[in-house]
Each structure stands twice: as C-alpha cells, then as structure tokens.
PDB file of C-alpha atoms in Angstrom:
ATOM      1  CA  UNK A   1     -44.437 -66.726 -30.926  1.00 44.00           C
ATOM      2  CA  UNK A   2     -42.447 -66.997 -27.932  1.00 47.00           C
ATOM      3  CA  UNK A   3     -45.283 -65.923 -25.469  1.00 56.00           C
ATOM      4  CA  UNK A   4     -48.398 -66.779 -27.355  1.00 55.00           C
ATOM      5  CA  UNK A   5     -51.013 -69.363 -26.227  1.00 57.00           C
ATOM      6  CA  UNK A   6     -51.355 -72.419 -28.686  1.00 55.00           C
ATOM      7  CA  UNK A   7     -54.579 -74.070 -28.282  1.00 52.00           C
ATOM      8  CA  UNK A   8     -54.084 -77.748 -30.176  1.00 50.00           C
ATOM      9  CA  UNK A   9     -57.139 -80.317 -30.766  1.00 47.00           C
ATOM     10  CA  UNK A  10     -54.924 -83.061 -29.121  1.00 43.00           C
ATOM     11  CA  UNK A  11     -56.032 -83.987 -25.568  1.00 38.00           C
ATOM     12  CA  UNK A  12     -59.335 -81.315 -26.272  1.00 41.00           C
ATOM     13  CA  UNK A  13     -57.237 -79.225 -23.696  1.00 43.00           C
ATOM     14  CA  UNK A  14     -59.395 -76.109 -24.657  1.00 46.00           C
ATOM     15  CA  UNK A  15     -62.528 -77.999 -23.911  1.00 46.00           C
ATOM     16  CA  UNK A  16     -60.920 -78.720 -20.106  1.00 41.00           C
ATOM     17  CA  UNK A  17     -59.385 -75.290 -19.829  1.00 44.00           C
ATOM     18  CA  UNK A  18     -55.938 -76.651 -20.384  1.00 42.00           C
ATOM     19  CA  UNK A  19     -54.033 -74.596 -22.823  1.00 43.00           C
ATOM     20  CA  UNK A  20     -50.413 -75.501 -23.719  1.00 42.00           C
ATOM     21  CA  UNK A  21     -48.415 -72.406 -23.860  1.00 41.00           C
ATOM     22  CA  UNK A  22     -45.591 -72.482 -26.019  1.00 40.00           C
ATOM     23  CA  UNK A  23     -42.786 -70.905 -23.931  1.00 39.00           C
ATOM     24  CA  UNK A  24     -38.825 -72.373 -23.413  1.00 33.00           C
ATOM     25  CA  UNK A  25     -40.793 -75.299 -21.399  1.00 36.00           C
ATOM     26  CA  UNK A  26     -44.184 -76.501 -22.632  1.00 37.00           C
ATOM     27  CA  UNK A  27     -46.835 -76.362 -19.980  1.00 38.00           C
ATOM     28  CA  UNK A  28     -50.292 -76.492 -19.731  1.00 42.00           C
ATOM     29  CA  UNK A  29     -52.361 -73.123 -18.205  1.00 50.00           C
ATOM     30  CA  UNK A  30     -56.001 -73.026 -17.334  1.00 53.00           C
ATOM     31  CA  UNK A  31     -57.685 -70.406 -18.747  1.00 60.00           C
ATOM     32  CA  UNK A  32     -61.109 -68.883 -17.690  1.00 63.00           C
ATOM     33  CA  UNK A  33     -64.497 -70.506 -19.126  1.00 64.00           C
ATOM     34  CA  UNK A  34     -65.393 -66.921 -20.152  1.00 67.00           C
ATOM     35  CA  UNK A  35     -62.189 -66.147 -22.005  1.00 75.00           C
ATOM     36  CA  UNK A  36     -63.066 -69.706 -23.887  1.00 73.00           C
ATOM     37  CA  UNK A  37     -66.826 -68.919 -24.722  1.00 73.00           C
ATOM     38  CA  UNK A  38     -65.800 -65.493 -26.316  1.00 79.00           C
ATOM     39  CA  UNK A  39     -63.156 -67.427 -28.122  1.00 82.00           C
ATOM     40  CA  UNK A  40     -65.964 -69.989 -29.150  1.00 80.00           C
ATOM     41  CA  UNK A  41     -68.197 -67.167 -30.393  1.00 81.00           C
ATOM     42  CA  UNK A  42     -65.491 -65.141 -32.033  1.00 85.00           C
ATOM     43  CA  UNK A  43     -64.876 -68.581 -34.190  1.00 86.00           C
ATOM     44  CA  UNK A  44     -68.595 -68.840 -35.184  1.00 84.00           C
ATOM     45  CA  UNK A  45     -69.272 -65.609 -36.140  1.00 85.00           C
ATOM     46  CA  UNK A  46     -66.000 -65.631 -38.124  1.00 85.00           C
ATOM     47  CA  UNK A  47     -67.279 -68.095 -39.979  1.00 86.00           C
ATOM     48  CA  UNK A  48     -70.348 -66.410 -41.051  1.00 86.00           C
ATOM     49  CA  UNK A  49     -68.167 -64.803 -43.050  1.00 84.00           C
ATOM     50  CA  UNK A  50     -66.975 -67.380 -44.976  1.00 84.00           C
ATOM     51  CA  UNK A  51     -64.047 -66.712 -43.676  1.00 85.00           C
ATOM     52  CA  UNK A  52     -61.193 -70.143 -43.765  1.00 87.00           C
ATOM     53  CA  UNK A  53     -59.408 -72.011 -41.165  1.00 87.00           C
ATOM     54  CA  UNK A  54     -56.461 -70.012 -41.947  1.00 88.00           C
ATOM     55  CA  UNK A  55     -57.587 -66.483 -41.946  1.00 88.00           C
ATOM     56  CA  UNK A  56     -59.511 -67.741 -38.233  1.00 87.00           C
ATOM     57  CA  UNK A  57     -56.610 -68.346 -36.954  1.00 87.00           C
ATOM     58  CA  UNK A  58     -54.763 -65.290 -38.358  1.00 89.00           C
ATOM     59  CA  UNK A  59     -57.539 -63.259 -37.296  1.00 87.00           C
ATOM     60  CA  UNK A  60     -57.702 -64.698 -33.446  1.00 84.00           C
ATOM     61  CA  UNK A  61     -54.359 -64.259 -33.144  1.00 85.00           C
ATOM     62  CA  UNK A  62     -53.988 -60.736 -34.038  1.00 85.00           C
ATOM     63  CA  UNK A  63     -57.106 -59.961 -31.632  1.00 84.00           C
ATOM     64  CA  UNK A  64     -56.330 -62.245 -28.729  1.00 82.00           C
ATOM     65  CA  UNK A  65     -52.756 -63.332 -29.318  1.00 80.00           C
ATOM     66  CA  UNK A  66     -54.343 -66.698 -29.162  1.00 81.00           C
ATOM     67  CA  UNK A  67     -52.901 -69.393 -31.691  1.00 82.00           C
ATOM     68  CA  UNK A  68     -56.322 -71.461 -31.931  1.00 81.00           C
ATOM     69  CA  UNK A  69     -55.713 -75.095 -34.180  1.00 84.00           C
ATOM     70  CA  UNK A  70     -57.409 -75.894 -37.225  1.00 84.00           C
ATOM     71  CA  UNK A  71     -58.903 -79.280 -35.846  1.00 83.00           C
ATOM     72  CA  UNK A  72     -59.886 -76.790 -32.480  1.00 81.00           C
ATOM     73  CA  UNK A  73     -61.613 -74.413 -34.862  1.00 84.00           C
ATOM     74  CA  UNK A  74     -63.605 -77.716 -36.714  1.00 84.00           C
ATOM     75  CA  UNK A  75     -64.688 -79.271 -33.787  1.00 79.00           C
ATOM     76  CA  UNK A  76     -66.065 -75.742 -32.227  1.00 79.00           C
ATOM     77  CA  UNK A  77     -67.902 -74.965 -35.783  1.00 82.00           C
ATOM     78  CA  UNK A  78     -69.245 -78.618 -36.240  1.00 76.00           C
ATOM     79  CA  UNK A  79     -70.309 -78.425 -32.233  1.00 71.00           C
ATOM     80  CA  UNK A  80     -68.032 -81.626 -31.464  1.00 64.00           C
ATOM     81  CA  UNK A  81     -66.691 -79.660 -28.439  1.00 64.00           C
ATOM     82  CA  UNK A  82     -68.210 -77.073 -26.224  1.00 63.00           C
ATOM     83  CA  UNK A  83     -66.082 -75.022 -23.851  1.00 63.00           C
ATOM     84  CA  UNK A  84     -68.442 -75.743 -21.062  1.00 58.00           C
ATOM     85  CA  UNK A  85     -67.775 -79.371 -20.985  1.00 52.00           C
ATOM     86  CA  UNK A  86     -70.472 -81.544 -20.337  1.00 48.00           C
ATOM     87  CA  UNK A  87     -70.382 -80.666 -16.724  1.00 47.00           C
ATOM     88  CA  UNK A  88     -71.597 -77.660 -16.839  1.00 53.00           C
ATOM     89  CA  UNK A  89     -74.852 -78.174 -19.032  1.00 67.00           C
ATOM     90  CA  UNK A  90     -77.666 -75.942 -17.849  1.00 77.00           C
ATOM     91  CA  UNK A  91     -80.453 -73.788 -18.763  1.00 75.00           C
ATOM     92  CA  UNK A  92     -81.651 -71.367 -16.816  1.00 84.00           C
ATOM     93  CA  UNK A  93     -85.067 -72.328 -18.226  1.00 91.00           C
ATOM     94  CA  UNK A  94     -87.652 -71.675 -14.381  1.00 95.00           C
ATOM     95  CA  UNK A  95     -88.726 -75.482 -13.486  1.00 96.00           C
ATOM     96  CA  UNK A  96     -89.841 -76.775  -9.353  1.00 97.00           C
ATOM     97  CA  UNK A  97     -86.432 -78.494 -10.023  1.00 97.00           C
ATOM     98  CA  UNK A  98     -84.566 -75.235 -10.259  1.00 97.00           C
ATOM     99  CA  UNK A  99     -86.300 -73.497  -7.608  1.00 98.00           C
ATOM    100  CA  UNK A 100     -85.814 -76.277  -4.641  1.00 98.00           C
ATOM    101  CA  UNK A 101     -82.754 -75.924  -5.337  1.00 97.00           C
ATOM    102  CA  UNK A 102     -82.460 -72.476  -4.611  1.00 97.00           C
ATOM    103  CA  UNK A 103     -84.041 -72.738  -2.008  1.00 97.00           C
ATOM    104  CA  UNK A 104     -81.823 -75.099  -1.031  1.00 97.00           C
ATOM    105  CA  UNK A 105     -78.895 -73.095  -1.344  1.00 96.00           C
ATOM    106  CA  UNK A 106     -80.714 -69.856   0.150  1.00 95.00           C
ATOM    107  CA  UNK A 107     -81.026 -72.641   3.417  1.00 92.00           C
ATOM    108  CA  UNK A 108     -79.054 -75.507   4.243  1.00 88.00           C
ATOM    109  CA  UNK A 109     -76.876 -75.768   1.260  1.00 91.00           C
ATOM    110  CA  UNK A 110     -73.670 -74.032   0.492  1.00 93.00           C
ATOM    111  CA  UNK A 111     -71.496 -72.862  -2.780  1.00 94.00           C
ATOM    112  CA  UNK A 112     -67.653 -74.185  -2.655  1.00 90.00           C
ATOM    113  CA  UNK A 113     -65.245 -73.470  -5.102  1.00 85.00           C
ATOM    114  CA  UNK A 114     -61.721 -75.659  -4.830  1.00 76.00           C
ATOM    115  CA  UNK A 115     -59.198 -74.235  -7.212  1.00 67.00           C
ATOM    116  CA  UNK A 116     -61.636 -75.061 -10.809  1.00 63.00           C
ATOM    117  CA  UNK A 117     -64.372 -77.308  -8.836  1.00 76.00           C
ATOM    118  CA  UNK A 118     -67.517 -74.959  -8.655  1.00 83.00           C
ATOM    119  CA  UNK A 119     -69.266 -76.954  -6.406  1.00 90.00           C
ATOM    120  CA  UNK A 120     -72.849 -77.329  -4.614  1.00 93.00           C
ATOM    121  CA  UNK A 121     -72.926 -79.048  -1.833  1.00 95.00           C
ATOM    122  CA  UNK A 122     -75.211 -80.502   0.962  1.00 96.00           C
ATOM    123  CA  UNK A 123     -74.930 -81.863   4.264  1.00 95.00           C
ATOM    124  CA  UNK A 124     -77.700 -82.879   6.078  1.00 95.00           C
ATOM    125  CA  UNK A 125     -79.086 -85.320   9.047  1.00 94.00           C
ATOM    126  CA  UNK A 126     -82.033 -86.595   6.756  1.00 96.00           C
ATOM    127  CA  UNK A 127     -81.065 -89.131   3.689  1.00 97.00           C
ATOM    128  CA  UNK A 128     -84.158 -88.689   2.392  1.00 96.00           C
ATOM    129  CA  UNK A 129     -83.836 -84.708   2.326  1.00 97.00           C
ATOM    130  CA  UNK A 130     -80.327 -85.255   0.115  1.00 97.00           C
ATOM    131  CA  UNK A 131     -82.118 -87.617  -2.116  1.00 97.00           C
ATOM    132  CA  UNK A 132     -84.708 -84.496  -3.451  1.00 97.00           C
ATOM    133  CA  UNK A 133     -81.794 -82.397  -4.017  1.00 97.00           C
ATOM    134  CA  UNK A 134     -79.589 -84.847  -5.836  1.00 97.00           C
ATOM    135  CA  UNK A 135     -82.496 -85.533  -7.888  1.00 96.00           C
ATOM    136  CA  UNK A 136     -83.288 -81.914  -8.577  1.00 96.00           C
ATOM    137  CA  UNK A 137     -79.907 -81.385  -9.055  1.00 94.00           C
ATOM    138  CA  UNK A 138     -79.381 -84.423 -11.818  1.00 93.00           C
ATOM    139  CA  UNK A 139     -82.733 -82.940 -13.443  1.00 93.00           C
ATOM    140  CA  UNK A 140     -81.446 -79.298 -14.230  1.00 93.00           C
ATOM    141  CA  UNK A 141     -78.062 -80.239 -15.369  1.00 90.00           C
ATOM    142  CA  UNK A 142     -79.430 -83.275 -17.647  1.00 88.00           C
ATOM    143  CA  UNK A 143     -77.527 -85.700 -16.045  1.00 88.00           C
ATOM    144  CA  UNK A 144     -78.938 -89.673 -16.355  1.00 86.00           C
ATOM    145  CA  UNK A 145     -77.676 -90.902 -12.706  1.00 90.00           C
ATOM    146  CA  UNK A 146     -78.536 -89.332  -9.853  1.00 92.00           C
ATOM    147  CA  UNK A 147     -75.665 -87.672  -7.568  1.00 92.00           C
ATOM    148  CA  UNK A 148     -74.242 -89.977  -4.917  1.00 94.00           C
ATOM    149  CA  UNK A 149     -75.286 -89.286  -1.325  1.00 96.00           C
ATOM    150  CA  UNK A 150     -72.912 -90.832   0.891  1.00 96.00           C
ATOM    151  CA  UNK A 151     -72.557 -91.257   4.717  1.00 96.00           C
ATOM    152  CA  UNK A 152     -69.822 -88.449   6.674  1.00 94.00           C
ATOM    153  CA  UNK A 153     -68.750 -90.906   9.458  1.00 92.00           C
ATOM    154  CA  UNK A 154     -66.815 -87.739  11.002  1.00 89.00           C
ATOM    155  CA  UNK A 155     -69.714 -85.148  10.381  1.00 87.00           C
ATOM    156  CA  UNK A 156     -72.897 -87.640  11.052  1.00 91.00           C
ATOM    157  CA  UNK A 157     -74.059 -86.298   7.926  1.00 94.00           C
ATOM    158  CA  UNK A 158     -75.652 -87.118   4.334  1.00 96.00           C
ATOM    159  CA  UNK A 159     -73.843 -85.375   1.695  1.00 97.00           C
ATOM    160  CA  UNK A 160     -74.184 -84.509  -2.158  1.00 96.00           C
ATOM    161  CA  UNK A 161     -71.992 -82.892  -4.075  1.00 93.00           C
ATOM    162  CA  UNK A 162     -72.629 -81.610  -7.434  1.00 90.00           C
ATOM    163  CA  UNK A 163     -69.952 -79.209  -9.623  1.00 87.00           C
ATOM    164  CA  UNK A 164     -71.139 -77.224 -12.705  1.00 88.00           C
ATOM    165  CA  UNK A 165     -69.260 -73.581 -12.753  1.00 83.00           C
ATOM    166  CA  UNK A 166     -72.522 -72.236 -15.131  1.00 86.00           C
ATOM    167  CA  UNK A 167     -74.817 -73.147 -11.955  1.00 91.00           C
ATOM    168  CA  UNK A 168     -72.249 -72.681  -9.428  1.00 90.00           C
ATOM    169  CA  UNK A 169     -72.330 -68.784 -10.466  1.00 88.00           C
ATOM    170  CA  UNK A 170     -76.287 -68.456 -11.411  1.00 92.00           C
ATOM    171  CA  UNK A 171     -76.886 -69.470  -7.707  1.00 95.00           C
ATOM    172  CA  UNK A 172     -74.284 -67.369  -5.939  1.00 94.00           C
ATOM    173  CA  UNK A 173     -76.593 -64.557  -6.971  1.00 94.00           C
ATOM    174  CA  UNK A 174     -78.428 -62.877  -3.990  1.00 94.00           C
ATOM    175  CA  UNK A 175     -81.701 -64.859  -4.327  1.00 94.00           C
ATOM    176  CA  UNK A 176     -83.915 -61.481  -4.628  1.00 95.00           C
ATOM    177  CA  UNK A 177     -81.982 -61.683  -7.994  1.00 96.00           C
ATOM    178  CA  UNK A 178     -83.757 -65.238  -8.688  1.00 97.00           C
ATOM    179  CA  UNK A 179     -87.296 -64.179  -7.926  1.00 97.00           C
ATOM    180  CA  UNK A 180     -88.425 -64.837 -11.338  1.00 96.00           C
ATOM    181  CA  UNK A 181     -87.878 -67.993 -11.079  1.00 97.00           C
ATOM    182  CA  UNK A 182     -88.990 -68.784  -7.971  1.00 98.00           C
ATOM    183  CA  UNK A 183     -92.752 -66.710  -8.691  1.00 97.00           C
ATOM    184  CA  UNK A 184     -93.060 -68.236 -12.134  1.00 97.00           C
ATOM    185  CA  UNK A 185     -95.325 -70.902 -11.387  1.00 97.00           C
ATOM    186  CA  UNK A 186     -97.458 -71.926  -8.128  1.00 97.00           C
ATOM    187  CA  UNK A 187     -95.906 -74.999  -8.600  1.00 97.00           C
ATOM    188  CA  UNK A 188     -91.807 -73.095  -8.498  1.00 98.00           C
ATOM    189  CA  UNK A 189     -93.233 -71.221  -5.372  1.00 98.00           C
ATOM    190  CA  UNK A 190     -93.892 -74.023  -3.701  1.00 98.00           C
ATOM    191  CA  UNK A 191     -91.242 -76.435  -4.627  1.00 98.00           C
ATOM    192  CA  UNK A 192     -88.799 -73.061  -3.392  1.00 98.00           C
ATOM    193  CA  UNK A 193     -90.933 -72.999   0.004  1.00 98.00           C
ATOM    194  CA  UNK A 194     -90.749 -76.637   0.222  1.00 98.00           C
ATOM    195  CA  UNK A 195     -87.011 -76.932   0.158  1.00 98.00           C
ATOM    196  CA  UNK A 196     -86.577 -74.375   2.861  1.00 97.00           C
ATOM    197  CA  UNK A 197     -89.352 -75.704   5.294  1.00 97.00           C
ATOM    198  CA  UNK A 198     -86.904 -79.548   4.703  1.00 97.00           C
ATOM    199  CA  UNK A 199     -83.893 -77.262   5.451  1.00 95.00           C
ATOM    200  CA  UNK A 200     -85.054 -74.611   7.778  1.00 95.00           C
ATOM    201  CA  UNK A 201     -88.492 -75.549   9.284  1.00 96.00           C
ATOM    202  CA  UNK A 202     -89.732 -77.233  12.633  1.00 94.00           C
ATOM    203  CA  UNK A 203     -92.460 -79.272  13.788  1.00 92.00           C
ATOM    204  CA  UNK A 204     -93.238 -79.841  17.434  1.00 87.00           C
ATOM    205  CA  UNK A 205     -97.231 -79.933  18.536  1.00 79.00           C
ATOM    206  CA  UNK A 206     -99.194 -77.523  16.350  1.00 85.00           C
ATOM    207  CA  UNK A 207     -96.363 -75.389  15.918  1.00 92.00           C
ATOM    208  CA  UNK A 208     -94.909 -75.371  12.818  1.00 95.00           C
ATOM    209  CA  UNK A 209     -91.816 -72.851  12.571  1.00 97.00           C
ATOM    210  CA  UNK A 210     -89.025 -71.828  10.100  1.00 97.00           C
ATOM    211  CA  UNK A 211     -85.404 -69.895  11.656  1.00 96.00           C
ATOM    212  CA  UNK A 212     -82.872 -68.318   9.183  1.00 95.00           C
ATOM    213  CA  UNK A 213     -80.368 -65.811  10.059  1.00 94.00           C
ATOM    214  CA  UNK A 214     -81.721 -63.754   6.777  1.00 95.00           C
ATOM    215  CA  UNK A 215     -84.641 -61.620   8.029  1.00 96.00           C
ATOM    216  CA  UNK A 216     -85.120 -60.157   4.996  1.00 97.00           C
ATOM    217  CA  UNK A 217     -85.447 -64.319   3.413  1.00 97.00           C
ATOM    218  CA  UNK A 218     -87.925 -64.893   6.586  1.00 97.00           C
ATOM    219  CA  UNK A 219     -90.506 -62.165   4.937  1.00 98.00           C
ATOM    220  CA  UNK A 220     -90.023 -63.444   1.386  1.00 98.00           C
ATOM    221  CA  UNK A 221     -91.193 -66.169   2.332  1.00 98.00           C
ATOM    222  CA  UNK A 222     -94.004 -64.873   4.601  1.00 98.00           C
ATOM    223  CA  UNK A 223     -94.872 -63.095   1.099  1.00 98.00           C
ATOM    224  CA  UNK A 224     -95.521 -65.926  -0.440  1.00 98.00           C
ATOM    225  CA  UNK A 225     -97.147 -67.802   2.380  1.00 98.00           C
ATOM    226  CA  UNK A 226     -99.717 -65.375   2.379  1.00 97.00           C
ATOM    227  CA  UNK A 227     -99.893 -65.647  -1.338  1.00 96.00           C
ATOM    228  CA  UNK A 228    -101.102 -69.353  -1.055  1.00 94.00           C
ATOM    229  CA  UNK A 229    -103.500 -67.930   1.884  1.00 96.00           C
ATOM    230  CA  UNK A 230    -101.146 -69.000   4.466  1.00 97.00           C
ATOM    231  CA  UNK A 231    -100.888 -67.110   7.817  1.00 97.00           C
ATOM    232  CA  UNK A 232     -97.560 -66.663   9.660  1.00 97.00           C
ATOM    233  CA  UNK A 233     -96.515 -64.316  12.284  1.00 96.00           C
ATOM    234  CA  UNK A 234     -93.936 -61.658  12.314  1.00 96.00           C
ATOM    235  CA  UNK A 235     -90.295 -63.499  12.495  1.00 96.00           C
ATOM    236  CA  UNK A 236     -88.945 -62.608  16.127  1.00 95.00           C
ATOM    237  CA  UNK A 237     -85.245 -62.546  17.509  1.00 94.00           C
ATOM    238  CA  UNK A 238     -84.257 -66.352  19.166  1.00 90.00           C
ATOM    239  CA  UNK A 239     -80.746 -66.126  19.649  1.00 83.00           C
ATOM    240  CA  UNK A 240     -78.603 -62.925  19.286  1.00 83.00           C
ATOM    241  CA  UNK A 241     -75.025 -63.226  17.853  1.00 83.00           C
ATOM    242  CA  UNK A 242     -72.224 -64.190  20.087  1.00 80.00           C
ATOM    243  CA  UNK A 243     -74.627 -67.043  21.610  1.00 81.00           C
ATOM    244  CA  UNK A 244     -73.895 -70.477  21.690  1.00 83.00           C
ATOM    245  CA  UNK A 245     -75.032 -73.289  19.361  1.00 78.00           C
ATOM    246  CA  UNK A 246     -74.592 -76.764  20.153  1.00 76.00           C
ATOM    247  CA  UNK A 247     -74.674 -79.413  17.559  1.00 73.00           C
ATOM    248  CA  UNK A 248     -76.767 -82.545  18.958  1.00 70.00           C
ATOM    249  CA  UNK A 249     -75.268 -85.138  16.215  1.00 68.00           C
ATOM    250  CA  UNK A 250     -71.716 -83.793  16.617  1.00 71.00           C
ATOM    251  CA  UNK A 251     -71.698 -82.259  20.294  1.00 75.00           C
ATOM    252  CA  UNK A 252     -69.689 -79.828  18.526  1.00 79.00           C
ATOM    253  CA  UNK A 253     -70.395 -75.791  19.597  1.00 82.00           C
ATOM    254  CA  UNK A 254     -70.499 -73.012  17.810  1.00 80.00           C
ATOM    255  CA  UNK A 255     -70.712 -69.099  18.365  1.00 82.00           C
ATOM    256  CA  UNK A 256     -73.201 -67.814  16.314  1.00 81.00           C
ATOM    257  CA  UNK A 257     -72.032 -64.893  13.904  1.00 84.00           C
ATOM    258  CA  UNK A 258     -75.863 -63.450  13.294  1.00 88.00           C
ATOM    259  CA  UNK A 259     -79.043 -63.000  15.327  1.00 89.00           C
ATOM    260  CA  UNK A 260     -81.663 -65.791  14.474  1.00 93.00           C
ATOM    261  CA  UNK A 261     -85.089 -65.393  13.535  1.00 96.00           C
ATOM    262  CA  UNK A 262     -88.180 -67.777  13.508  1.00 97.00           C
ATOM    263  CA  UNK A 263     -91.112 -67.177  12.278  1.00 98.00           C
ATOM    264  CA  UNK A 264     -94.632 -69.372  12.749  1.00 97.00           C
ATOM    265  CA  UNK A 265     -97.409 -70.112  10.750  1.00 97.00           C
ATOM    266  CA  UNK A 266    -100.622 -70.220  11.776  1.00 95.00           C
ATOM    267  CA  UNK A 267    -102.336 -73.488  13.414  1.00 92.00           C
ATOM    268  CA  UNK A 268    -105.082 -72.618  11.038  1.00 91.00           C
ATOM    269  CA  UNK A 269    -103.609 -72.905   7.872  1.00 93.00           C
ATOM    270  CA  UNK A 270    -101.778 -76.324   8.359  1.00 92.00           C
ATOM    271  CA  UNK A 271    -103.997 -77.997   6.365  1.00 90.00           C
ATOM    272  CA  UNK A 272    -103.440 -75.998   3.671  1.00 93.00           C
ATOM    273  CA  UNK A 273     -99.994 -75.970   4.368  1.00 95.00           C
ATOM    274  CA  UNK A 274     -99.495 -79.660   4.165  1.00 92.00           C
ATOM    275  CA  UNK A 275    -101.774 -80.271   0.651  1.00 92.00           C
ATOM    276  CA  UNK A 276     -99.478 -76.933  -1.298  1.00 94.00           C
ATOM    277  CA  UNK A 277     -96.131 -77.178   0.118  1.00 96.00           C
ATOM    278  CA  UNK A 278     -95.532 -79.985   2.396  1.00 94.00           C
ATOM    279  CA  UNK A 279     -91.983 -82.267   3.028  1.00 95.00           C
ATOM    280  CA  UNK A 280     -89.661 -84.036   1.281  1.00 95.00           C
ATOM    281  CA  UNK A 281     -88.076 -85.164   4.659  1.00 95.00           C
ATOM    282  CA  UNK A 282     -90.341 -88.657   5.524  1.00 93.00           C
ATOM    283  CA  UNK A 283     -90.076 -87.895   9.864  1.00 92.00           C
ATOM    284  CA  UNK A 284     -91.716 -84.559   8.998  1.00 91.00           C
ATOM    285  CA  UNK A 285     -94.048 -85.801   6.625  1.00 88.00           C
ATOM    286  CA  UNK A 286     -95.286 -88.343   9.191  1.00 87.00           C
ATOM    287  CA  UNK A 287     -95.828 -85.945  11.816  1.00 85.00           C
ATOM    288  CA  UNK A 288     -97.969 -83.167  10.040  1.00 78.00           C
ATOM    289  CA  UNK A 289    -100.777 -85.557   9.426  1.00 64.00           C
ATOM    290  CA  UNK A 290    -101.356 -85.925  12.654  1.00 59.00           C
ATOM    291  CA  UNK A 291    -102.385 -82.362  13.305  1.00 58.00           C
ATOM    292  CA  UNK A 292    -104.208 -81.758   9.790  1.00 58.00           C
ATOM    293  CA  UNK A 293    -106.861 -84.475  10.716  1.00 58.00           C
ATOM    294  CA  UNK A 294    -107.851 -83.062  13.542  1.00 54.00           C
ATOM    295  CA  UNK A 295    -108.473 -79.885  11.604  1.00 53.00           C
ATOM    296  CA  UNK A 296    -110.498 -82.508   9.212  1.00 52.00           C
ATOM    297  CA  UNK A 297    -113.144 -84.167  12.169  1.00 46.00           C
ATOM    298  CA  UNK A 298    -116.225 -82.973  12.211  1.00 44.00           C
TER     299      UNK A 298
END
C-alpha cells in the first residue's frame, strides 16, 4: 500500500478534506469535496447490499485505490459525518432569501476563493445594506448567528464574509442560469430586484436610476420591471471603457475595463416601485417617500 490513500475516523480528516496518505512520511492531502461525496455515495449504496465493513473497504479500494476506515464507513452510514461539513449546508430550495442574494452577487458582491475558502463576500458604504445580506445569507445556509459585518478602516467599507463551497459554486453560475429561481415567486422577483436597486440603483429628484456594466443584466431586469407594470427606459452608454472612476470614500481612481449603462424608470411608476420592491438601504428608503406622496395628493 505504499501509495494508497488511508482515510482514518481519527481527527474526521475526511469530513475536512484532510486525508493522511500513507507514503515513507505521513502527511495529510486535501482532497476534492466531489471526490468525497462520490466516496460517500459509493459507501451507501454498498450497503444496500448488505454488503460488511470489510468487503466496503475491499471493494473501495479496488475501485478508487482508496483505503476508507471502518469507524469512517460507520459514521458516513449512520450520517454522524457528512463530507460537506457543516459549512457548506444548503438547499437550493427558491426562497426571497436566495434570490437577494443573487442579486447581490450579480451587483455589488463578489465570489473569492483562497486556496479551500469558497467565499462570498461584500463590501459596501451602507451598514444597513450588509446587514440584509448577512441575514439572507445566515437564512439559506441554516446558520443561528448572523455573519459579522465589520468596519474596513483602510477601504471605508462594511464587509461580510460568508464561505460555503456548495453556494460558492451554485452562484458562480451565469445568473441567466438562476432564472428559476429568481421568477419563482413575485415575492423572489422582487427580493432579486431589490438587492440590485441597494447595490446598483440611484436616487436624486424624481430620477430613480440603476448602472451595471452587464447590458444584457440591465434588460433582465427591465423584463421584470415591466412585469410588475413598471416603466423604465432603454439603458444608455455613461461612461465608455478606458474612462476614469474616482472613488469618493477612498479618493482612489480607477480605469474602467467596460462601458457603463444606466437605465431609468419612469417618474410614474415610483409609487409602485416603492410599495413592490423598495430598499433595504435606510438613506434610500427615506428619500423615495418624498416623491411617492406627491404622486399621492389630490
């Protein structure tokens, strides 16, 4: 067994993606979380059947070349352990939780990954903005605490951070491949709309506006504006690529890589705007009222 993997109960190193490897020096190697759920499944459907401990283990190895322990092999069939670890709980199951977070991601948000921390991750000027996606965040994975949001002296910023590898991947998909989720409800729709209007959208007078760099995201949602009978106008070119952006809370500049779009909707509709979609963010919420009740006077 001089180059086979031996994956022992002690220290649940299979459960971590730590694998000793019994070689002339013992050391521990991570292996992938989809080499571990196959290895999961093979187990349980090896016990169907009625196969033993043993002749699992025999049978692993001469597939996989995998040396899987006994008290591994118990813990996987008596669901003590699950490869996944209890970071990575989540069901793909639609909810409004789900889909603000995409459309957090789709905005503001980004997808890290350092070394085997598959993170999400948020950095924003309003707190009250990375409160709503730490607690949509805690929500979908079934966690009891919400995720920190802490103060980035250097960046000005509010940030959450949140790791699961299972979400991590489900929302590095292009988000046309998440439209079911996003359409399944009114309430989804919205909750997707309203995390890209905290992210993305702009008040000022009676204009309310959203810019992304994703034309093709800009008429999505226009889509489903229109869907909730809200008017918008055609998104229009603001800044070409190779401009300059300047960051007002950093002073920091930046060459843009993309042309920007913004797109407006109607003066009309924001009444109707404000009671289905709305804020999260409190300085936006405050000033949309404003403009609804005049649409309200008689």
């Amino acid at each position: 067994m001089a180059n086979t993997t031996i994956i022992s109960r002690r220290g649940t190193f299979l459960d971590r993606g730590l694998l000793p490897v019994r070689n002339e020096v013992r050391v521990r190697k991570y292996l992938p979380l989809e080499f571990r759920m196959r290895l999961r499944s093979s187990v349980l459907e090896l016990t169907k059947l009625s196969l033993g401990y043993r002749q699992i283990q025999a049978a692993l190895f001469d597939s996989t070349h995998t040396w899987l322990s006994k008290g591994s092999i118990s813990e996987w069939v008596h669901g003590i352990h699950d490869p996944s670890g209890g970071t990575n709980k989540f069901h793909t199951d639609p909810s409004p939780e789900l889909a603000y977070v995409i459309g957090v991601i789709a905005g503001d948000g980004n997808l890290n990954v350092h070394g085997y921390n598959y993170e999400m991750l948020l950095s924003v000027t309003d707190y009250d903005f990375a409160e709503e996606f730490s607690r949509c965040l805690a929500k979908i994975l079934g966690k009891s605490n919400l995720y920190k949001v802490r103060w980035s002296e250097k960046r000005k910023r509010w940030i959450v951070q949140g790791s699961s590898i299972i979400l991590q991947r489900f929302l590095s998909k292009p988000w046309q491949h998440l439209k079911n989720h996003i359409e399944h409800s009114s309430r989804c729709r919205f909750s997707f709309l309203r995390a890209l209007f905290d992210g993305e959208g702009s008040i000022t007078g009676r204009n309310l506006t959203i810019s992304n760099t994703d034309l093709s995201l800009l008429l999505y949602v226009r889509k489903l504006l229109a869907k909730s009978g809200i008017s918008t106008r055609i998104p229009r070119v603001t800044h070409r690529a190779g401009s300059i952006l300047k960051d007002p809370s950093t002073g920091r500049t930046y060459k843009r890589r993309k042309d920007c779009y913004v797109m407006r909707v109607s003066p009309t509709d924001l009444l109707r705007f404000a009671r289905k979609i709305g804020f999260s963010i409190e300085r936006k919420k405050r000033v949309l009222p404003s403009f609804v009740d005049s649409f309200e006077t008689p």
